[in-house]
PDB file of C-alpha atoms in Angstrom:
ATOM      1  CA  MET E1301     -50.509 -13.072 -46.822  1.00 44.00           C
ATOM      2  CA  THR E1302     -48.141 -15.913 -45.918  1.00 45.00           C
ATOM      3  CA  LYS E1303     -45.346 -15.170 -43.454  1.00 49.00           C
ATOM      4  CA  HIS E1304     -42.943 -17.570 -45.159  1.00 43.00           C
ATOM      5  CA  GLN E1305     -41.062 -17.471 -48.432  1.00 40.00           C
ATOM      6  CA  LYS E1306     -39.312 -20.424 -50.076  1.00 40.00           C
ATOM      7  CA  ARG E1307     -35.610 -19.682 -50.270  1.00 37.00           C
ATOM      8  CA  LEU E1308     -35.245 -21.158 -53.743  1.00 36.00           C
ATOM      9  CA  SER E1309     -37.748 -18.673 -55.151  1.00 41.00           C
ATOM     10  CA  VAL E1310     -36.651 -15.465 -53.409  1.00 44.00           C
ATOM     11  CA  PRO E1311     -35.745 -12.528 -55.679  1.00 47.00           C
ATOM     12  CA  LYS E1312     -32.122 -12.396 -56.818  1.00 52.00           C
ATOM     13  CA  SER E1313     -31.661  -9.186 -54.845  1.00 49.00           C
ATOM     14  CA  TRP E1314     -32.166 -10.946 -51.494  1.00 46.00           C
ATOM     15  CA  PRO E1315     -28.855 -11.682 -49.705  1.00 50.00           C
ATOM     16  CA  VAL E1316     -29.797 -15.185 -48.482  1.00 50.00           C
ATOM     17  CA  GLU E1317     -28.463 -18.661 -49.076  1.00 47.00           C
ATOM     18  CA  ARG E1318     -31.019 -20.569 -51.102  1.00 42.00           C
ATOM     19  CA  LYS E1319     -30.130 -24.173 -50.257  1.00 42.00           C
ATOM     20  CA  THR E1320     -29.465 -24.113 -46.511  1.00 46.00           C
ATOM     21  CA  GLU E1321     -33.113 -24.238 -45.436  1.00 43.00           C
ATOM     22  CA  THR E1322     -36.483 -24.490 -47.162  1.00 38.00           C
ATOM     23  CA  PHE E1323     -38.107 -21.269 -45.982  1.00 35.00           C
ATOM     24  CA  THR E1324     -37.197 -17.752 -44.976  1.00 46.00           C
ATOM     25  CA  THR E1325     -39.262 -14.722 -43.918  1.00 55.00           C
ATOM     26  CA  ALA E1326     -41.612 -13.126 -46.425  1.00 50.00           C
ATOM     27  CA  ALA E1327     -41.520  -9.369 -46.878  1.00 49.00           C
ATOM     28  CA  GLY E1328     -44.396  -7.326 -45.520  1.00 52.00           C
ATOM     29  CA  ALA E1329     -46.287  -4.619 -47.359  1.00 54.00           C
ATOM     30  CA  GLY E1330     -44.287  -1.552 -48.276  1.00 57.00           C
ATOM     31  CA  PRO E1331     -42.076   0.091 -50.905  1.00 65.00           C
ATOM     32  CA  HIS E1332     -39.596  -1.551 -53.301  1.00 64.00           C
ATOM     33  CA  GLY E1333     -42.012  -4.195 -54.639  1.00 63.00           C
ATOM     34  CA  GLU E1334     -40.856  -7.797 -54.673  1.00 67.00           C
ATOM     35  CA  ASP E1335     -37.210  -6.722 -54.413  1.00 70.00           C
ATOM     36  CA  GLY E1336     -37.677  -5.416 -50.869  1.00 82.00           C
ATOM     37  CA  VAL E1337     -35.757  -7.553 -48.356  1.00 88.00           C
ATOM     38  CA  PRO E1338     -37.381  -8.148 -44.947  1.00 89.00           C
ATOM     39  CA  LEU E1339     -35.466  -6.230 -42.287  1.00 93.00           C
ATOM     40  CA  VAL E1340     -35.037  -9.375 -40.172  1.00 92.00           C
ATOM     41  CA  ILE E1341     -32.959 -10.970 -42.950  1.00 90.00           C
ATOM     42  CA  LEU E1342     -30.477  -8.092 -42.810  1.00 92.00           C
ATOM     43  CA  LEU E1343     -30.384  -8.189 -38.996  1.00 94.00           C
ATOM     44  CA  ARG E1344     -29.988 -11.965 -38.803  1.00 91.00           C
ATOM     45  CA  ASP E1345     -28.395 -13.261 -42.010  1.00 88.00           C
ATOM     46  CA  VAL E1346     -26.241 -10.302 -43.050  1.00 89.00           C
ATOM     47  CA  LEU E1347     -25.235  -8.445 -39.883  1.00 91.00           C
ATOM     48  CA  GLY E1348     -25.615 -11.279 -37.373  1.00 92.00           C
ATOM     49  CA  TYR E1349     -27.114  -8.950 -34.767  1.00 93.00           C
ATOM     50  CA  VAL E1350     -29.950 -11.361 -33.908  1.00 93.00           C
ATOM     51  CA  ASP E1351     -30.513 -15.099 -34.121  1.00 93.00           C
ATOM     52  CA  SER E1352     -34.289 -15.170 -34.489  1.00 91.00           C
ATOM     53  CA  LYS E1353     -37.376 -13.151 -35.317  1.00 90.00           C
ATOM     54  CA  LYS E1354     -38.127 -12.969 -31.592  1.00 93.00           C
ATOM     55  CA  GLU E1355     -34.770 -11.316 -30.928  1.00 94.00           C
ATOM     56  CA  ALA E1356     -35.355  -8.987 -33.863  1.00 94.00           C
ATOM     57  CA  ARG E1357     -38.702  -7.871 -32.422  1.00 94.00           C
ATOM     58  CA  TYR E1358     -37.073  -7.188 -29.066  1.00 94.00           C
ATOM     59  CA  ALA E1359     -34.287  -5.148 -30.688  1.00 93.00           C
ATOM     60  CA  LEU E1360     -36.748  -3.104 -32.706  1.00 95.00           C
ATOM     61  CA  ASN E1361     -38.840  -2.354 -29.627  1.00 94.00           C
ATOM     62  CA  GLN E1362     -35.886  -0.409 -28.206  1.00 93.00           C
ATOM     63  CA  ASP E1363     -36.358   2.286 -30.888  1.00 94.00           C
ATOM     64  CA  THR E1364     -32.645   2.203 -31.711  1.00 94.00           C
ATOM     65  CA  VAL E1365     -33.009   0.845 -35.254  1.00 96.00           C
ATOM     66  CA  LEU E1366     -33.907   3.523 -37.795  1.00 96.00           C
ATOM     67  CA  VAL E1367     -34.846   3.153 -41.459  1.00 95.00           C
ATOM     68  CA  ASN E1368     -34.488   6.407 -43.370  1.00 95.00           C
ATOM     69  CA  GLY E1369     -34.529   8.332 -40.111  1.00 94.00           C
ATOM     70  CA  ASP E1370     -37.607   6.667 -38.594  1.00 95.00           C
ATOM     71  CA  ALA E1371     -37.699   4.065 -35.817  1.00 95.00           C
ATOM     72  CA  VAL E1372     -39.324   0.839 -37.022  1.00 94.00           C
ATOM     73  CA  SER E1373     -41.033  -1.942 -35.085  1.00 93.00           C
ATOM     74  CA  ASP E1374     -41.953  -4.431 -37.835  1.00 91.00           C
ATOM     75  CA  GLU E1375     -39.226  -6.971 -38.538  1.00 92.00           C
ATOM     76  CA  SER E1376     -40.771  -7.848 -41.907  1.00 89.00           C
ATOM     77  CA  ILE E1377     -40.702  -4.288 -43.302  1.00 90.00           C
ATOM     78  CA  PRO E1378     -39.125  -4.421 -46.788  1.00 91.00           C
ATOM     79  CA  ILE E1379     -35.732  -2.747 -47.147  1.00 92.00           C
ATOM     80  CA  GLY E1380     -34.527  -1.824 -50.609  1.00 90.00           C
ATOM     81  CA  MET E1381     -32.124   0.050 -52.814  1.00 90.00           C
ATOM     82  CA  PHE E1382     -30.517   3.125 -51.224  1.00 93.00           C
ATOM     83  CA  ASP E1383     -32.410   2.809 -47.935  1.00 95.00           C
ATOM     84  CA  ILE E1384     -30.484   4.014 -44.892  1.00 96.00           C
ATOM     85  CA  LEU E1385     -30.166   1.797 -41.797  1.00 96.00           C
ATOM     86  CA  ALA E1386     -29.030   3.411 -38.547  1.00 97.00           C
ATOM     87  CA  PHE E1387     -28.217   1.537 -35.344  1.00 96.00           C
ATOM     88  CA  THR E1388     -28.023   4.450 -32.954  1.00 95.00           C
ATOM     89  CA  GLU E1389     -26.931   2.487 -29.898  1.00 94.00           C
ATOM     90  CA  ARG E1390     -24.031   0.955 -31.827  1.00 95.00           C
ATOM     91  CA  GLU E1391     -23.364   4.197 -33.731  1.00 96.00           C
ATOM     92  CA  GLU E1392     -23.341   2.185 -36.962  1.00 96.00           C
ATOM     93  CA  TYR E1393     -24.856   3.371 -40.234  1.00 97.00           C
ATOM     94  CA  TYR E1394     -25.356   1.639 -43.576  1.00 95.00           C
ATOM     95  CA  ARG E1395     -26.652   2.386 -47.049  1.00 94.00           C
ATOM     96  CA  VAL E1396     -28.301  -0.422 -49.001  1.00 91.00           C
ATOM     97  CA  PHE E1397     -26.405  -0.635 -52.271  1.00 87.00           C
ATOM     98  CA  PRO E1398     -26.592  -3.084 -55.210  1.00 83.00           C
ATOM     99  CA  ASP E1399     -23.717  -5.536 -55.269  1.00 82.00           C
ATOM    100  CA  GLU E1400     -22.421  -7.519 -58.223  1.00 75.00           C
ATOM    101  CA  GLY E1401     -25.067  -9.946 -59.394  1.00 72.00           C
ATOM    102  CA  GLY E1402     -27.878  -7.692 -58.195  1.00 73.00           C
ATOM    103  CA  ARG E1403     -27.814  -8.692 -54.536  1.00 80.00           C
ATOM    104  CA  LEU E1404     -28.397  -5.916 -52.056  1.00 84.00           C
ATOM    105  CA  SER E1405     -25.483  -5.262 -49.724  1.00 86.00           C
ATOM    106  CA  LEU E1406     -24.815  -2.893 -46.830  1.00 91.00           C
ATOM    107  CA  THR E1407     -22.234  -0.153 -47.334  1.00 91.00           C
ATOM    108  CA  PRO E1408     -20.937   1.471 -44.113  1.00 94.00           C
ATOM    109  CA  ILE E1409     -21.396   5.252 -44.043  1.00 95.00           C
ATOM    110  CA  ASP E1410     -20.909   7.944 -41.421  1.00 94.00           C
ATOM    111  CA  ALA E1411     -23.601   9.580 -39.303  1.00 95.00           C
ATOM    112  CA  ASP E1412     -23.819  12.694 -41.486  1.00 93.00           C
ATOM    113  CA  ALA E1413     -24.439  10.653 -44.636  1.00 93.00           C
ATOM    114  CA  ALA E1414     -27.178   8.711 -42.832  1.00 95.00           C
ATOM    115  CA  GLY E1415     -29.275  11.858 -42.585  1.00 96.00           C
ATOM    116  CA  SER E1416     -30.392  11.770 -46.220  1.00 96.00           C
ATOM    117  CA  LYS E1417     -31.385   9.289 -48.894  1.00 95.00           C
ATOM    118  CA  LEU E1418     -30.945   9.083 -52.646  1.00 96.00           C
ATOM    119  CA  GLY E1419     -33.946   8.553 -54.892  1.00 95.00           C
ATOM    120  CA  LYS E1420     -34.304   8.063 -58.637  1.00 97.00           C
ATOM    121  CA  ILE E1421     -36.994  10.210 -60.258  1.00 97.00           C
ATOM    122  CA  GLU E1422     -39.322   7.874 -62.153  1.00 95.00           C
ATOM    123  CA  ASP E1423     -41.557  10.657 -63.439  1.00 95.00           C
ATOM    124  CA  LYS E1424     -43.000  14.047 -62.515  1.00 96.00           C
ATOM    125  CA  ARG E1425     -46.356  15.776 -62.837  1.00 95.00           C
ATOM    126  CA  GLN E1426     -47.874  19.141 -62.090  1.00 94.00           C
ATOM    127  CA  VAL E1427     -50.257  19.264 -59.143  1.00 94.00           C
ATOM    128  CA  PRO E1428     -52.986  21.797 -58.273  1.00 92.00           C
ATOM    129  CA  GLY E1429     -51.436  25.118 -57.324  1.00 90.00           C
ATOM    130  CA  GLY E1430     -48.651  24.921 -59.888  1.00 92.00           C
ATOM    131  CA  ASP E1431     -46.144  22.852 -57.876  1.00 95.00           C
ATOM    132  CA  THR E1432     -44.455  19.768 -59.320  1.00 97.00           C
ATOM    133  CA  GLN E1433     -44.640  16.301 -57.787  1.00 97.00           C
ATOM    134  CA  LEU E1434     -41.562  14.118 -58.211  1.00 97.00           C
ATOM    135  CA  ASN E1435     -42.297  10.391 -58.034  1.00 96.00           C
ATOM    136  CA  LEU E1436     -39.306   8.376 -56.808  1.00 95.00           C
ATOM    137  CA  HIS E1437     -38.244   4.768 -57.301  1.00 92.00           C
ATOM    138  CA  ASP E1438     -39.230   3.694 -53.786  1.00 90.00           C
ATOM    139  CA  GLY E1439     -42.771   5.046 -53.892  1.00 89.00           C
ATOM    140  CA  ARG E1440     -41.998   8.370 -52.235  1.00 91.00           C
ATOM    141  CA  ASN E1441     -43.530  11.537 -53.651  1.00 93.00           C
ATOM    142  CA  LEU E1442     -41.873  14.915 -53.227  1.00 94.00           C
ATOM    143  CA  THR E1443     -43.421  18.274 -54.081  1.00 95.00           C
ATOM    144  CA  VAL E1444     -41.219  21.128 -55.289  1.00 95.00           C
ATOM    145  CA  GLU E1445     -42.177  24.653 -56.363  1.00 94.00           C
ATOM    146  CA  ASP E1446     -40.155  24.612 -59.583  1.00 93.00           C
ATOM    147  CA  GLY E1447     -39.769  21.259 -61.297  1.00 94.00           C
ATOM    148  CA  SER E1448     -38.212  22.561 -64.505  1.00 95.00           C
ATOM    149  CA  GLU E1449     -34.689  21.467 -63.553  1.00 96.00           C
ATOM    150  CA  TYR E1450     -35.719  17.872 -62.822  1.00 97.00           C
ATOM    151  CA  SER E1451     -36.280  15.105 -65.367  1.00 96.00           C
ATOM    152  CA  GLY E1452     -37.131  11.438 -65.284  1.00 94.00           C
ATOM    153  CA  GLY E1453     -33.968   9.426 -64.704  1.00 95.00           C
ATOM    154  CA  ASP E1454     -32.336  12.120 -62.565  1.00 97.00           C
ATOM    155  CA  SER E1455     -31.427  11.323 -58.965  1.00 97.00           C
ATOM    156  CA  ILE E1456     -31.948  13.527 -55.942  1.00 97.00           C
ATOM    157  CA  VAL E1457     -30.813  13.289 -52.333  1.00 96.00           C
ATOM    158  CA  VAL E1458     -33.560  14.112 -49.836  1.00 96.00           C
ATOM    159  CA  ASP E1459     -32.997  15.098 -46.204  1.00 96.00           C
ATOM    160  CA  ASN E1460     -34.728  12.542 -43.956  1.00 94.00           C
ATOM    161  CA  ASP E1461     -35.874  15.163 -41.436  1.00 93.00           C
ATOM    162  CA  THR E1462     -36.932  18.114 -43.583  1.00 94.00           C
ATOM    163  CA  GLY E1463     -37.836  16.391 -46.845  1.00 93.00           C
ATOM    164  CA  GLU E1464     -35.809  18.987 -48.731  1.00 94.00           C
ATOM    165  CA  VAL E1465     -33.668  18.227 -51.781  1.00 96.00           C
ATOM    166  CA  VAL E1466     -30.018  18.596 -50.760  1.00 95.00           C
ATOM    167  CA  ALA E1467     -28.398  17.334 -53.988  1.00 96.00           C
ATOM    168  CA  HIS E1468     -29.415  16.780 -57.602  1.00 97.00           C
ATOM    169  CA  PHE E1469     -27.633  14.490 -60.087  1.00 97.00           C
ATOM    170  CA  PRO E1470     -28.929  14.841 -63.685  1.00 97.00           C
ATOM    171  CA  TYR E1471     -29.169  11.779 -65.928  1.00 97.00           C
ATOM    172  CA  GLU E1472     -26.958  12.766 -68.847  1.00 95.00           C
ATOM    173  CA  GLU E1473     -23.825  11.802 -70.723  1.00 95.00           C
ATOM    174  CA  GLY E1474     -20.885  11.762 -68.324  1.00 96.00           C
ATOM    175  CA  ALA E1475     -23.066  11.011 -65.282  1.00 97.00           C
ATOM    176  CA  LEU E1476     -21.823   8.390 -62.824  1.00 97.00           C
ATOM    177  CA  VAL E1477     -24.295   5.514 -62.647  1.00 97.00           C
ATOM    178  CA  THR E1478     -24.691   2.063 -61.167  1.00 94.00           C
ATOM    179  CA  ALA E1479     -26.690  -0.739 -62.740  1.00 94.00           C
ATOM    180  CA  VAL E1480     -29.261  -2.098 -60.329  1.00 90.00           C
ATOM    181  CA  ARG E1481     -30.813  -4.834 -62.465  1.00 87.00           C
ATOM    182  CA  GLY E1482     -29.853  -7.105 -65.321  1.00 88.00           C
ATOM    183  CA  GLN E1483     -26.630  -8.982 -65.952  1.00 89.00           C
ATOM    184  CA  HIS E1484     -24.524  -5.909 -65.170  1.00 92.00           C
ATOM    185  CA  ALA E1485     -26.127  -5.197 -61.784  1.00 89.00           C
ATOM    186  CA  GLY E1486     -23.613  -3.757 -59.351  1.00 89.00           C
ATOM    187  CA  GLU E1487     -21.290  -2.371 -62.028  1.00 92.00           C
ATOM    188  CA  ILE E1488     -20.425   1.323 -61.871  1.00 94.00           C
ATOM    189  CA  GLY E1489     -19.335   3.664 -64.649  1.00 96.00           C
ATOM    190  CA  GLU E1490     -20.039   6.847 -66.585  1.00 97.00           C
ATOM    191  CA  VAL E1491     -22.777   7.246 -69.168  1.00 97.00           C
ATOM    192  CA  GLU E1492     -21.089   7.273 -72.565  1.00 97.00           C
ATOM    193  CA  THR E1493     -24.106   7.497 -74.874  1.00 96.00           C
ATOM    194  CA  VAL E1494     -27.885   7.213 -74.634  1.00 94.00           C
ATOM    195  CA  GLN E1495     -29.487   5.527 -77.642  1.00 92.00           C
ATOM    196  CA  VAL E1496     -33.072   6.696 -78.017  1.00 90.00           C
ATOM    197  CA  THR E1497     -35.422   3.954 -79.179  1.00 86.00           C
ATOM    198  CA  PRO E1498     -38.327   5.119 -81.381  1.00 85.00           C
ATOM    199  CA  GLY E1499     -41.797   4.275 -80.141  1.00 78.00           C
ATOM    200  CA  SER E1500     -42.537   2.819 -76.729  1.00 78.00           C
ATOM    201  CA  GLY E1501     -39.410   0.690 -76.390  1.00 82.00           C
ATOM    202  CA  SER E1502     -36.785   1.309 -73.712  1.00 88.00           C
ATOM    203  CA  ASN E1503     -33.794   3.493 -74.487  1.00 92.00           C
ATOM    204  CA  ASN E1504     -30.397   1.830 -74.307  1.00 95.00           C
ATOM    205  CA  VAL E1505     -27.468   3.323 -72.446  1.00 96.00           C
ATOM    206  CA  SER E1506     -23.783   2.622 -72.945  1.00 97.00           C
ATOM    207  CA  VAL E1507     -21.738   2.844 -69.749  1.00 97.00           C
ATOM    208  CA  GLU E1508     -17.948   3.159 -69.655  1.00 97.00           C
ATOM    209  CA  THR E1509     -16.307   1.410 -66.702  1.00 95.00           C
ATOM    210  CA  ASP E1510     -12.726   1.094 -65.486  1.00 92.00           C
ATOM    211  CA  ASP E1511     -12.565  -2.342 -67.144  1.00 90.00           C
ATOM    212  CA  GLY E1512     -14.341  -1.578 -70.395  1.00 95.00           C
ATOM    213  CA  SER E1513     -17.998  -0.848 -71.057  1.00 96.00           C
ATOM    214  CA  PHE E1514     -21.446  -2.382 -71.062  1.00 96.00           C
ATOM    215  CA  GLU E1515     -24.891  -1.673 -72.485  1.00 96.00           C
ATOM    216  CA  THR E1516     -28.228  -1.972 -70.728  1.00 96.00           C
ATOM    217  CA  VAL E1517     -31.663  -0.377 -70.743  1.00 95.00           C
ATOM    218  CA  GLU E1518     -31.785   2.979 -69.012  1.00 94.00           C
ATOM    219  CA  GLU E1519     -34.411   1.806 -66.505  1.00 94.00           C
ATOM    220  CA  TYR E1520     -31.679  -0.399 -65.028  1.00 94.00           C
ATOM    221  CA  VAL E1521     -29.259   2.421 -64.171  1.00 96.00           C
ATOM    222  CA  VAL E1522     -29.354   4.978 -61.370  1.00 96.00           C
ATOM    223  CA  VAL E1523     -27.289   8.163 -61.233  1.00 97.00           C
ATOM    224  CA  ILE E1524     -25.131   8.324 -58.111  1.00 95.00           C
ATOM    225  CA  ASP E1525     -22.457  10.520 -56.584  1.00 91.00           C
ATOM    226  CA  GLU E1526     -18.891   9.227 -56.281  1.00 85.00           C
ATOM    227  CA  ASN E1527     -19.318   9.122 -52.500  1.00 78.00           C
ATOM    228  CA  PHE E1528     -21.970   6.431 -52.928  1.00 73.00           C
ATOM    229  CA  THR E1529     -19.494   3.878 -54.177  1.00 63.00           C
ATOM    230  CA  GLY E1530     -18.565   2.722 -50.708  1.00 52.00           C
ATOM    231  CA  GLY E1531     -16.412   3.185 -47.664  1.00 46.00           C
ATOM    232  CA  ASP E1532     -16.420   5.479 -44.652  1.00 44.00           C
ATOM    233  CA  ASP E1533     -14.934   8.440 -46.416  1.00 42.00           C
ATOM    234  CA  GLU E1534     -18.129  10.351 -47.036  1.00 41.00           C
TER     235      GLU E1534
END
């Protein structure tokens, strides 16, 4: 796998300038698919904490940079939607959140909020023993005893240390959502209606915002809590 990525062809979610230089760092293997942004890009291009990959490696070797509660040492690890970055030495904490246009941005949060992470339930299935496995948007799998209250499209907040569900946000009319893909990426509003499409096509969802409304496919929206919309007031 190449270690370089042409800037002009990076995914729209990557927060990099495309015309300043020819190449940037390629993402390593991990969750989030092609939308995952290499950690070094956030450290160097977004936060300005380092000037090079060498400095990033040194910083990570201090075990003071945590991703979803775990210290990381690989500067190319892909970071994606709703991941939690903690800089323990600086006492700074961020949630990765979709910005307008679909770019990933860093939203400052407090230390308590950094202890858990939101995940969208993509699907669920029963596993041997009768428990239910919830499959989340970032590749995580979570097993719960009773899965009857959870449905695909719901969001849950999982404690980074215990792996327990600490909050559950159903996907339903009136739910607060953010679009994470498509032309309305980054917009936030409440689900007004869900239009079920017969057959295998995607359902459409109408979302009411402060400025009007928009429609998109339901795969592009994620249910969130009002505290996820930004700021240090969590």
